[in-house]
């Protein structure tokens, strides 16, 4: 991994006060801009407005509009320009306003960002961070709720990260910006307003990219998840106690690279795994995860690895989205089916 | 003669006739307004009053939780209405997400036009029945569709035109460029209407383009650019109708820039005080599209209490009907998730459909 692990985290606050994920991301950007003059933030409405989710709030004021720039409205242009800026030694952090509005930049991403290091034999690594608010559950109208991680995971040459907690949002974004490789940084929209008392301790070192974390140990089965689905899985694990099930929960944090060790160790401990994500199941992230679990843990498995995912449909209108998103019941039903396999 | 003069390399068109006027074209309040007849101005007035009321009602519905979001076109009613009125029934309209008023002015039921923003279904009307494409949220992506449809109509020998709407911000997207280029190369019967309302959410036009005007961009593609006062309903209608007629008659595409102003915030969820002054908004209120029409009608001695009342009453009827119907719970069927994904569902979709059906059955029984 190419990530620096030395950059300091936020200074200890006098009293820990609740901070939202959006504010933690804002702090990460501010600290990164302050720490390294090569860091430049660019995107639509990131300057004066501070971004539609306020993640870039105050940055243009503090660092000037050359460090935090409102660009013309063109995602291919934003990412293409970031490639050139990175070639010249800058460290661009671009914002795509919403998941589905990153698609115009797809060609730049796949044809250039992801392969520049490879095609130039390492001469032109691209330290670009591409922040994308993603996922549903916020009542957004058409094109505001996509989960596009599988496209990015399937593109060799990219890191794909997605935080699920306030602390991780900070640390992982710092790590993404410090990385010399391009990082697609997927921010779960519906967790933007989630809060944590933070920071609570001494400055944390920026975590290395690519480590999953066990959020909850368990003995009956392991839920493997990431991003917006983590809180749902934790809730399911709580509810499962009523059934007498002790569910473990693994938060992947990084989809690429994929931390097989942590996942395999957790699944070996239970012999049962359910992969949970809200993007469509068919050829989704869960397919890769389930395949790897099967390959690594086959002799420990008591049941096939199951997936609980969004349906294979275009993201539905907000009034119907609750039927699409994997919820506690659907997760517990899957866990129930694992027990059947045992009997 | 040098190689530079050989036909293949010589610029094919004289740019001069393609250039837009230096100032936005206006009719209301100018001597040229004399050729407009009273009945037409009265019609426009009624439509704009209704349009304004529609915007107010839709905004109110967001506060009452009946719409998920509403991008208001308050202040832009002249261009919204003129776009719809410039078309014949057989022509096509390609609206963006801000253009529900245009869609309604074209005759689509307001409740059907608003399902996208209520959130019960994406496109609530039948595009073929109304010759109105779905409201497009990914900016500028509908423009190539308009070109393709117009091209297909021409290949089929049908004398129709397509009118595609986009904002000033949307003109920065690659799809805008590609659509205009295709349209000009193919001489497609399409008209592009850019409503330059000053902002793309918070981003002012100056950060969007360094062109002399958006209308000037037309010249680079080899089509005429027209600059018009977007708040002057008569002027913007005249320019659009001429461009649509020209397109229908085989004269090729036109780019029209209507200069206007977004009086409300980007949507009800936006806080415009973060990026613009009230003074600017007030200055534009003085150039309000309804006020411009009122002044013209007053000059002619045509704006009496009766006309005002009649326009207000019609608008109120529409608003009351919209309010009443939007306060009813929409019919929702979760099984619709699986309708129309593909003509034939995949085996996996069938399985997922069965799963949801079982869940709903269990929910009903508990
Ligand atoms: C491809 C794409 N990128 C970003 C967005 C997010 N977005 C929605 S509206 C908007 C501003 C549009 O401005 P403009 O084109 O001027 O139209 P207006 O809203 O002023 O009518 C942006 C950036 C989008 N809808 N589509």
XYZ file of C-alpha atoms and ligand atoms in Angstrom:
735
model
C 0.000 0.000 0.000
C 1.249 3.419 -0.885
C -0.364 5.326 1.901
C 1.506 7.480 4.315
C 0.526 6.504 7.841
C 2.157 9.396 9.586
C -0.126 12.382 9.166
C -1.645 13.445 12.418
C -5.372 13.417 13.016
C -7.389 16.227 14.538
C -6.052 17.888 17.637
C -7.649 16.776 20.863
C -10.735 18.799 21.610
C -11.079 20.330 25.056
C -14.410 18.626 25.427
C -15.585 16.027 23.009
C -18.660 17.354 21.304
C -20.944 15.689 18.833
C -19.720 16.004 15.290
C -21.543 14.855 12.174
C -19.923 12.768 9.494
C -20.185 15.748 7.141
C -18.304 17.880 9.662
C -15.642 15.223 10.147
C -15.105 15.088 6.386
C -14.930 18.875 6.328
C -12.283 18.763 9.028
C -10.305 16.181 7.095
C -10.321 18.404 4.007
C -9.346 21.448 6.044
C -6.478 19.619 7.726
C -5.307 18.192 4.404
C -5.373 21.627 2.748
C -3.447 23.083 5.676
C -0.909 20.264 5.750
C -0.044 20.163 2.064
C -0.107 23.067 -0.411
C -0.436 20.547 -3.244
C -3.952 19.635 -2.110
C -6.679 21.315 -4.184
C -10.390 20.829 -3.834
C -12.563 21.225 -6.914
C -16.121 20.553 -7.918
C -19.581 21.972 -8.426
C -20.742 24.362 -5.697
C -17.818 23.442 -3.421
C -16.684 27.061 -3.010
C -19.078 29.787 -1.946
C -21.871 27.371 -1.087
C -19.645 24.871 0.683
C -21.105 21.946 -1.237
C -24.715 20.801 -1.292
C -23.969 18.680 1.790
C -21.705 21.369 3.281
C -18.711 19.052 3.299
C -16.534 21.827 1.850
C -18.071 24.539 4.019
C -15.688 27.424 4.714
C -12.762 25.996 2.755
C -12.808 28.581 -0.039
C -12.972 31.323 2.561
C -10.065 29.926 4.535
C -7.811 28.779 1.696
C -8.942 30.939 -1.208
C -10.797 30.012 -4.348
C -7.650 28.685 -6.013
C -7.442 25.922 -3.411
C -11.157 25.246 -3.262
C -12.648 25.978 -6.653
C -16.146 26.162 -8.070
C -15.695 24.620 -11.497
C -17.904 24.801 -14.555
C -20.648 22.220 -14.387
C -18.990 19.284 -16.151
C -17.886 16.138 -14.389
C -15.712 14.837 -17.209
C -13.997 18.223 -17.232
C -13.497 18.201 -13.481
C -11.894 14.782 -13.385
C -9.986 15.298 -16.633
C -8.548 18.554 -15.316
C -7.654 16.784 -12.080
C -5.594 14.301 -14.108
C -3.589 17.143 -15.595
C -3.190 18.835 -12.241
C -1.941 15.590 -10.724
C 0.488 15.117 -13.617
C 1.943 18.472 -12.690
C 2.389 17.490 -9.060
C -0.817 18.625 -7.394
C -3.057 16.440 -5.274
C -6.603 17.129 -6.421
C -9.605 16.196 -4.337
C -12.641 16.355 -6.581
C -16.256 16.242 -5.575
C -18.931 14.654 -7.709
C -22.156 16.218 -6.461
C -24.142 12.963 -6.378
C -23.471 9.331 -7.296
C -25.425 9.394 -10.550
C -23.809 12.661 -11.610
C -20.380 11.055 -11.571
C -21.225 9.050 -14.676
C -20.132 11.723 -17.160
C -16.655 11.362 -15.579
C -16.625 7.602 -16.070
C -14.502 7.687 -19.181
C -11.833 9.819 -17.519
C -11.913 7.468 -14.566
C -11.688 4.194 -16.459
C -9.570 5.222 -19.420
C -7.125 7.500 -17.646
C -7.297 7.798 -13.877
C -7.288 4.060 -13.273
C -4.516 3.185 -15.712
C -2.098 6.084 -15.855
C 0.346 4.494 -13.413
C 0.299 1.240 -15.335
C 0.596 2.612 -18.844
C 3.478 4.923 -17.927
C 5.379 2.202 -16.023
C 4.931 4.119 -12.814
C 6.100 7.488 -14.166
C 2.722 9.134 -13.697
C 0.941 7.970 -10.589
C -2.244 9.970 -10.025
C -2.858 10.994 -6.424
C -6.478 11.988 -7.009
C -9.278 11.570 -4.518
C -12.753 11.389 -6.021
C -15.373 12.044 -3.360
C -18.820 10.780 -4.239
C -21.866 11.023 -1.971
C -23.681 7.755 -2.645
C -26.571 5.548 -1.732
C -30.224 5.981 -0.932
C -32.458 6.219 2.059
C -32.643 10.020 2.038
C -35.866 10.395 0.088
C -33.999 11.634 -2.944
C -35.729 11.865 -6.307
C -34.543 9.996 -9.408
C -30.734 9.902 -9.941
C -29.940 10.946 -6.356
C -29.617 7.542 -4.678
C -27.399 5.285 -6.764
C -24.820 2.936 -5.297
C -22.157 2.688 -7.934
C -19.376 0.924 -6.033
C -19.381 -2.209 -8.207
C -18.440 -0.230 -11.318
C -15.469 1.238 -9.515
C -14.448 -2.020 -7.832
C -14.426 -3.702 -11.211
C -11.983 -1.149 -12.605
C -8.382 -2.212 -11.931
C -6.150 0.604 -10.755
C -8.472 2.272 -8.267
C -8.841 2.143 -4.529
C -12.450 2.181 -3.409
C -13.144 3.286 0.152
C -16.325 3.929 2.057
C -16.496 5.008 5.692
C -19.391 4.128 7.953
C -18.504 6.035 11.115
C -17.630 9.617 11.938
C -14.091 8.735 13.042
C -13.445 6.690 9.918
C -14.786 9.458 7.725
C -12.008 11.672 9.000
C -9.189 9.165 9.033
C -10.025 7.452 5.789
C -10.371 10.706 3.867
C -6.972 11.821 5.148
C -5.568 8.458 4.072
C -7.218 8.747 0.663
C -5.728 12.183 0.062
C -2.315 11.001 1.260
C -2.416 8.030 -1.097
C -0.374 8.258 -4.277
C -2.988 6.182 -6.040
C -6.405 7.328 -7.165
C -9.089 6.705 -4.582
C -12.811 6.625 -5.188
C -14.114 7.782 -1.842
C -17.759 6.893 -1.422
C -19.569 8.864 1.264
C -22.818 7.303 2.450
C -25.296 10.161 2.147
C -27.646 8.914 4.756
C -24.854 8.855 7.321
C -23.794 12.467 6.679
C -25.873 13.581 9.638
C -24.895 10.690 11.896
C -23.114 11.986 14.962
C -20.388 10.884 17.280
C -18.654 12.518 20.206
C -15.349 13.019 18.513
C -12.462 13.389 18.729
C -12.280 11.710 22.054
C -8.622 10.923 22.479
C -5.133 11.797 21.368
C -4.633 12.520 17.690
C -4.970 9.270 15.820
C -2.503 8.395 13.105
C -4.109 8.248 9.679
C -5.085 4.610 9.283
C -3.647 2.582 6.460
C -5.909 1.972 3.508
C -7.335 -1.482 3.199
C -8.199 -2.674 6.689
C -11.592 -4.009 7.594
C -12.701 -3.816 11.196
C -14.804 -6.093 13.359
C -17.532 -3.812 14.719
C -19.097 -6.520 16.777
C -17.804 -9.975 17.585
C -20.290 -12.797 17.317
C -20.550 -16.573 17.421
C -23.639 -17.547 15.406
C -22.971 -15.903 12.060
C -21.054 -12.995 10.555
C -22.608 -10.064 8.709
C -20.132 -8.597 6.251
C -21.043 -5.091 5.184
C -19.870 -1.532 4.543
C -20.926 2.094 4.348
C -24.637 2.847 4.613
C -25.532 -0.722 5.550
C -23.390 -0.848 8.694
C -25.980 0.733 11.025
C -28.646 -1.591 9.593
C -26.464 -4.622 10.287
C -25.700 -3.477 13.827
C -29.410 -3.035 14.394
C -30.061 -6.491 12.989
C -27.408 -7.941 15.296
C -29.156 -6.323 18.262
C -32.544 -7.629 17.159
C -31.075 -11.096 16.591
C -30.457 -11.481 20.298
C -34.174 -12.101 20.662
C -33.782 -15.138 18.443
C -30.859 -16.262 20.522
C -28.400 -15.466 17.758
C -25.090 -13.825 18.454
C -24.209 -12.068 15.197
C -20.837 -10.590 14.418
C -20.516 -7.577 12.130
C -17.526 -6.779 9.933
C -17.232 -3.304 8.392
C -15.084 -3.585 5.275
C -14.288 0.164 5.038
C -12.171 -0.563 1.995
C -13.677 -2.460 -0.935
C -10.433 -2.227 -2.881
C -8.084 -3.355 -1.480
C -10.187 -6.068 0.091
C -9.086 -7.247 3.533
C -9.469 -10.995 3.153
C -7.620 -11.761 6.392
C -10.019 -9.925 8.672
C -13.095 -11.182 6.871
C -11.895 -14.770 6.674
C -10.896 -14.813 10.342
C -14.329 -13.560 11.386
C -16.197 -16.009 9.178
C -14.061 -18.953 10.279
C -15.138 -18.154 13.813
C -18.831 -18.557 12.979
C -18.949 -20.785 9.930
C -21.760 -18.687 8.487
C -21.774 -15.434 6.609
C -24.282 -13.017 5.108
C -23.020 -10.189 2.936
C -25.197 -7.091 3.114
C -25.246 -4.050 0.829
C -27.897 -1.813 -0.637
C -26.649 -1.737 -4.215
C -28.138 -4.304 -6.566
C -27.100 -7.842 -5.819
C -26.477 -9.174 -9.311
C -22.756 -8.895 -10.104
C -22.498 -6.560 -7.140
C -19.843 -6.126 -4.477
C -21.336 -9.023 -2.543
C -20.630 -11.450 -5.354
C -16.904 -10.838 -5.023
C -17.007 -10.916 -1.254
C -19.022 -14.151 -1.124
C -16.727 -15.803 -3.644
C -13.637 -14.881 -1.651
C -15.168 -16.074 1.599
C -16.033 -19.373 -0.038
C -12.558 -19.754 -1.453
C -10.864 -18.925 1.828
C -13.198 -20.519 4.336
C -14.824 -23.416 2.518
C -13.988 -26.036 5.102
C -15.231 -23.844 7.930
C -18.552 -23.014 6.329
C -21.702 -24.635 7.713
C -23.936 -23.030 5.104
C -23.611 -21.273 1.768
C -22.651 -17.625 1.977
C -25.802 -15.577 1.379
C -26.250 -12.080 0.074
C -28.845 -9.529 1.116
C -28.783 -6.695 -1.361
C -30.927 -4.184 -3.167
C -33.101 -5.655 -5.890
C -31.859 -5.760 -9.474
C -33.919 -2.738 -10.460
C -33.263 0.910 -11.271
C -33.303 2.762 -7.957
C -36.976 3.295 -7.104
C -38.748 6.568 -6.363
C -38.450 7.709 -2.741
C -41.943 6.645 -1.704
C -41.056 3.051 -2.535
C -37.409 2.923 -1.539
C -37.994 1.254 1.817
C -39.115 -1.872 -0.021
C -35.878 -1.905 -1.983
C -33.346 -1.257 0.750
C -32.198 -4.247 2.794
C -33.657 -3.855 6.258
C -33.377 -5.705 9.541
C -36.069 -8.253 8.639
C -34.536 -9.206 5.338
C -31.164 -9.647 7.033
C -32.608 -11.777 9.811
C -34.533 -13.870 7.305
C -31.245 -14.626 5.584
C -29.627 -15.533 8.879
C -32.589 -17.812 9.516
C -31.954 -19.557 6.245
C -28.355 -20.167 7.318
C -29.632 -22.014 10.358
C -31.844 -24.133 8.132
C -28.846 -25.294 6.210
C -27.384 -26.489 9.460
C -30.439 -28.530 10.405
C -5.760 29.909 -55.118
C -3.889 28.017 -52.408
C -4.721 24.780 -50.678
C -6.236 26.899 -47.969
C -8.995 27.875 -50.395
C -9.971 24.358 -51.449
C -13.612 23.730 -50.598
C -12.998 20.984 -48.061
C -10.847 23.239 -45.909
C -12.593 26.536 -46.400
C -15.004 27.654 -43.722
C -18.367 26.791 -45.146
C -20.479 29.397 -43.491
C -20.337 33.088 -43.080
C -20.512 33.590 -39.320
C -22.169 36.995 -39.518
C -25.781 35.864 -39.991
C -25.376 33.313 -37.209
C -24.373 35.892 -34.622
C -26.854 36.845 -31.938
C -27.923 40.434 -31.391
C -25.679 42.418 -29.075
C -28.573 43.004 -26.673
C -31.349 40.613 -25.723
C -34.246 41.024 -28.122
C -37.287 42.690 -26.550
C -40.783 43.482 -27.671
C -42.849 44.587 -24.668
C -42.461 48.279 -24.013
C -40.839 48.888 -27.416
C -42.472 50.429 -30.504
C -42.433 46.951 -32.100
C -44.966 45.798 -29.551
C -47.577 47.605 -31.617
C -47.822 44.612 -33.936
C -48.882 42.292 -31.117
C -52.609 41.960 -30.828
C -54.488 42.436 -27.602
C -55.959 38.957 -27.508
C -52.535 37.356 -27.729
C -51.164 39.506 -24.921
C -54.213 38.667 -22.833
C -53.632 34.967 -23.430
C -49.992 35.270 -22.418
C -50.987 37.210 -19.337
C -53.451 34.530 -18.236
C -50.880 31.813 -18.812
C -48.190 33.601 -16.828
C -50.476 34.362 -13.906
C -51.439 30.706 -13.871
C -47.790 29.700 -14.108
C -46.829 31.927 -11.188
C -49.636 30.453 -9.117
C -48.523 26.951 -10.063
C -45.021 27.716 -8.795
C -46.376 29.106 -5.537
C -48.662 26.135 -5.018
C -45.936 23.604 -5.727
C -43.591 25.387 -3.320
C -46.321 25.350 -0.672
C -46.724 21.618 -1.222
C -43.083 21.057 -0.263
C -43.743 22.777 3.067
C -46.739 20.519 3.614
C -44.642 17.453 2.898
C -46.580 16.690 -0.272
C -43.600 17.128 -2.584
C -40.124 15.791 -1.811
C -38.544 18.790 -3.478
C -39.512 21.552 -5.906
C -37.199 23.472 -8.209
C -39.277 26.584 -8.735
C -39.388 28.502 -12.013
C -40.726 31.648 -10.355
C -39.449 34.569 -12.408
C -38.965 32.298 -15.405
C -42.636 31.839 -16.279
C -42.345 33.730 -19.565
C -39.801 31.353 -21.068
C -41.441 28.280 -19.535
C -44.833 29.129 -21.004
C -43.507 30.433 -24.316
C -41.620 27.178 -24.902
C -44.825 25.181 -24.636
C -46.869 27.622 -26.712
C -44.297 27.739 -29.509
C -44.957 24.078 -30.274
C -47.684 22.377 -32.274
C -49.261 19.244 -30.816
C -47.141 16.967 -33.005
C -43.858 18.609 -31.975
C -41.827 17.301 -29.033
C -40.676 18.994 -25.837
C -37.541 17.832 -23.967
C -37.697 19.430 -20.522
C -35.209 19.522 -17.662
C -36.183 19.018 -14.008
C -36.969 22.727 -13.573
C -39.455 22.774 -16.433
C -42.591 21.179 -14.991
C -44.393 24.441 -15.741
C -43.572 24.071 -19.416
C -44.807 20.509 -19.278
C -48.056 21.644 -17.650
C -48.453 24.513 -20.126
C -48.168 21.917 -22.883
C -51.227 20.219 -21.454
C -49.895 17.525 -19.140
C -51.914 17.129 -15.963
C -50.044 18.954 -13.150
C -50.301 15.979 -10.811
C -48.774 13.747 -13.475
C -46.059 16.319 -14.134
C -45.187 16.363 -10.432
C -44.913 12.649 -9.606
C -41.134 12.836 -10.041
C -40.960 15.485 -7.343
C -43.599 13.896 -5.141
C -41.652 10.693 -5.356
C -44.315 8.145 -6.199
C -43.036 7.476 -9.698
C -40.277 8.895 -11.899
C -42.289 9.896 -14.959
C -45.960 10.314 -14.220
C -47.192 11.039 -17.725
C -47.103 9.141 -20.976
C -44.377 10.822 -23.033
C -45.779 9.585 -26.334
C -49.293 10.757 -25.591
C -48.100 14.296 -24.950
C -44.939 14.384 -27.043
C -43.091 15.390 -23.870
C -39.906 13.504 -22.971
C -39.334 12.594 -19.306
C -38.091 15.421 -17.109
C -34.330 15.089 -17.204
C -32.306 15.470 -14.026
C -28.821 14.508 -15.298
C -28.008 17.872 -16.830
C -27.951 18.270 -20.599
C -28.315 14.530 -21.183
C -31.712 15.051 -22.812
C -30.276 17.288 -25.531
C -28.820 14.522 -27.711
C -32.155 12.696 -27.375
C -33.939 15.700 -28.831
C -31.507 15.730 -31.722
C -31.993 12.034 -32.384
C -35.763 12.276 -32.256
C -35.813 15.275 -34.555
C -33.437 13.521 -36.941
C -35.608 10.404 -36.948
C -38.694 12.469 -37.695
C -36.946 14.032 -40.644
C -35.804 10.640 -41.917
C -39.433 9.560 -41.668
C -40.573 12.568 -43.671
C -42.524 14.079 -40.764
C -42.479 17.864 -40.563
C -42.119 18.234 -36.826
C -39.604 19.891 -34.542
C -38.168 19.179 -31.105
C -37.546 21.850 -28.506
C -35.009 21.000 -25.811
C -34.605 22.975 -22.610
C -31.483 23.349 -20.495
C -30.058 25.762 -17.929
C -26.982 27.958 -18.195
C -25.024 25.534 -16.025
C -26.006 22.625 -18.220
C -24.303 24.273 -21.193
C -20.941 23.371 -19.635
C -21.607 19.653 -19.963
C -20.115 17.663 -22.809
C -23.583 16.491 -23.851
C -24.541 20.084 -24.655
C -21.627 20.379 -27.033
C -22.234 17.018 -28.633
C -25.928 17.663 -29.107
C -25.379 21.022 -30.784
C -22.710 19.632 -33.022
C -24.833 16.681 -34.115
C -27.816 18.938 -34.662
C -25.874 21.258 -36.933
C -24.082 18.519 -38.853
C -27.330 16.645 -39.400
C -29.369 19.823 -39.846
C -31.828 18.299 -37.422
C -35.127 20.110 -36.802
C -34.358 20.954 -33.191
C -34.331 24.146 -31.135
C -32.233 24.464 -28.003
C -33.602 26.809 -25.387
C -31.113 27.811 -22.722
C -32.697 29.626 -19.825
C -29.846 31.683 -18.489
C -31.175 32.386 -15.008
C -27.823 33.547 -13.688
C -27.016 30.593 -11.477
C -26.314 26.899 -11.441
C -27.279 26.308 -7.814
C -24.702 28.715 -6.304
C -22.377 29.109 -9.256
C -22.807 32.356 -11.213
C -22.599 32.453 -14.986
C -19.173 34.115 -14.891
C -17.675 30.909 -13.506
C -19.533 28.848 -16.065
C -18.457 30.379 -19.353
C -16.146 33.005 -20.778
C -18.123 33.257 -24.021
C -19.514 36.669 -25.047
C -22.922 35.098 -24.453
C -24.297 31.579 -24.422
C -26.055 32.383 -27.700
C -22.655 33.038 -29.286
C -21.756 29.395 -28.826
C -24.120 28.602 -31.698
C -21.730 30.164 -34.179
C -19.029 27.621 -33.467
C -21.390 24.841 -34.456
C -22.684 26.583 -37.537
C -26.194 27.364 -36.377
C -27.821 30.696 -35.583
C -27.748 31.943 -32.011
C -30.536 34.139 -30.722
C -30.388 36.241 -27.592
C -33.710 37.224 -26.116
C -35.104 38.806 -22.987
C -36.416 35.690 -21.284
C -38.829 37.698 -19.148
C -40.511 39.247 -22.166
C -43.084 36.585 -22.938
C -43.963 38.033 -26.324
C -40.346 38.292 -27.432
C -39.272 34.878 -26.265
C -42.347 33.313 -27.863
C -41.715 35.081 -31.152
C -38.086 33.965 -31.262
C -38.897 30.375 -30.310
C -41.835 30.098 -32.692
C -39.686 31.388 -35.552
C -36.906 28.943 -34.703
C -39.334 26.030 -34.428
C -40.977 26.935 -37.750
C -37.597 27.196 -39.389
C -36.580 23.804 -38.021
C -39.848 22.211 -39.125
C -39.377 23.630 -42.599
C -35.931 22.069 -42.980
C -33.924 25.166 -42.062
C -31.913 23.419 -39.351
C -31.322 23.982 -35.648
C -31.201 27.185 -33.604
C -29.781 27.978 -30.193
C -31.872 30.447 -28.195
C -30.565 32.027 -25.007
C -33.331 33.489 -22.870
C -31.910 35.849 -20.275
C -33.887 35.532 -17.072
C -33.483 35.159 -13.324
C -34.170 32.459 -10.783
C -36.137 34.433 -8.181
C -36.409 31.568 -5.703
C -33.615 29.447 -4.289
C -32.382 26.527 -6.432
C -34.964 24.328 -4.700
C -36.810 24.574 -1.414
C -33.826 22.731 0.119
C -31.347 25.427 -0.931
C -30.295 28.528 1.002
C -29.642 31.211 -1.624
C -28.518 33.777 0.964
C -25.219 31.906 1.077
C -24.277 33.079 -2.397
C -26.317 36.065 -3.540
C -27.642 39.420 -2.363
C -31.276 40.264 -1.854
C -30.603 43.502 -3.747
C -29.948 41.513 -6.898
C -33.182 39.598 -6.477
C -35.076 42.846 -5.934
C -33.570 44.386 -9.061
C -34.873 41.459 -11.066
C -38.302 41.664 -9.476
C -38.575 45.069 -11.159
C -38.182 43.213 -14.463
C -40.791 40.615 -13.605
C -42.341 38.835 -16.592
C -45.896 39.364 -15.371
C -45.230 43.035 -14.598
C -43.840 43.527 -18.124
C -47.066 42.189 -19.601
C -49.177 44.212 -17.203
C -47.395 47.380 -18.224
C -48.005 46.658 -21.882
C -51.664 45.880 -21.292
C -52.054 48.991 -19.152
C -50.540 51.143 -21.881
C -53.225 49.790 -24.165
C -55.931 50.382 -21.606
C -56.615 46.665 -21.554
C -55.735 45.798 -18.001
C -58.914 46.292 -16.030
C -60.081 44.672 -12.839
C -62.069 42.144 -14.769
C -59.073 40.848 -16.676
C -57.030 40.656 -13.509
C -59.798 38.888 -11.638
C -60.449 36.451 -14.403
C -56.761 35.512 -14.651
C -56.497 35.217 -10.877
C -59.650 33.102 -10.650
C -58.479 30.685 -13.339
C -55.127 30.380 -11.589
C -56.819 29.819 -8.263
C -59.012 27.069 -9.696
C -55.933 25.283 -11.013
C -54.162 25.709 -7.652
C -57.151 24.493 -5.651
C -57.479 21.443 -7.852
C -53.761 20.722 -7.594
C -53.821 21.177 -3.820
C -56.812 18.934 -3.360
C -55.428 16.173 -5.523
C -51.915 16.382 -4.104
C -53.284 16.101 -0.581
C -54.751 12.727 -1.433
C -52.325 9.896 -0.778
C -50.891 8.642 -4.046
C -51.700 5.080 -5.012
C -48.587 3.107 -4.213
C -47.970 -0.501 -5.064
C -44.583 -1.806 -3.928
C -44.824 -4.533 -6.564
C -44.363 -1.752 -9.117
C -40.663 -1.996 -8.273
C -40.543 -4.979 -10.585
C -42.812 -3.693 -13.303
C -41.108 -2.561 -16.476
C -37.482 -3.285 -15.552
C -37.257 -5.349 -18.704
C -39.953 -6.515 -21.088
C -39.321 -10.028 -19.768
C -38.099 -10.224 -16.155
C -34.929 -12.212 -15.551
C -35.159 -15.361 -13.421
C -33.517 -13.419 -10.587
C -36.065 -10.626 -10.829
C -38.884 -13.170 -10.637
C -37.322 -14.583 -7.499
C -36.942 -11.136 -5.946
C -40.500 -10.282 -6.863
C -41.699 -13.408 -5.073
C -39.648 -12.465 -2.029
C -41.196 -9.005 -1.836
C -44.680 -10.408 -2.365
C -44.158 -12.816 0.537
C -42.833 -10.012 2.740
C -45.847 -7.832 1.973
C -48.178 -10.741 2.670
C -46.501 -11.337 6.025
C -46.725 -7.592 6.779
C -50.448 -7.619 6.018
C -51.033 -10.558 8.315
C -49.125 -9.202 11.278
C -24.796 15.707 -14.714
C -25.271 16.448 -13.523
N -24.371 17.007 -12.691
C -24.775 17.639 -11.567
C -26.094 17.733 -11.262
C -26.532 18.392 -9.963
N -27.243 19.631 -10.241
C -28.588 19.672 -10.290
S -29.148 21.141 -10.754
C -27.610 21.793 -10.872
C -27.441 23.186 -11.343
C -28.049 23.376 -12.705
O -27.921 24.675 -13.116
P -28.499 25.178 -14.513
O -28.143 24.218 -15.591
O -28.079 26.574 -14.696
O -30.071 25.072 -14.333
P -30.985 25.779 -13.244
O -30.956 24.906 -12.032
O -30.466 27.132 -12.985
O -32.334 25.773 -13.860
C -26.659 20.834 -10.520
C -25.219 21.069 -10.458
C -27.004 17.151 -12.158
N -28.327 17.196 -11.947
N -26.577 16.516 -13.268
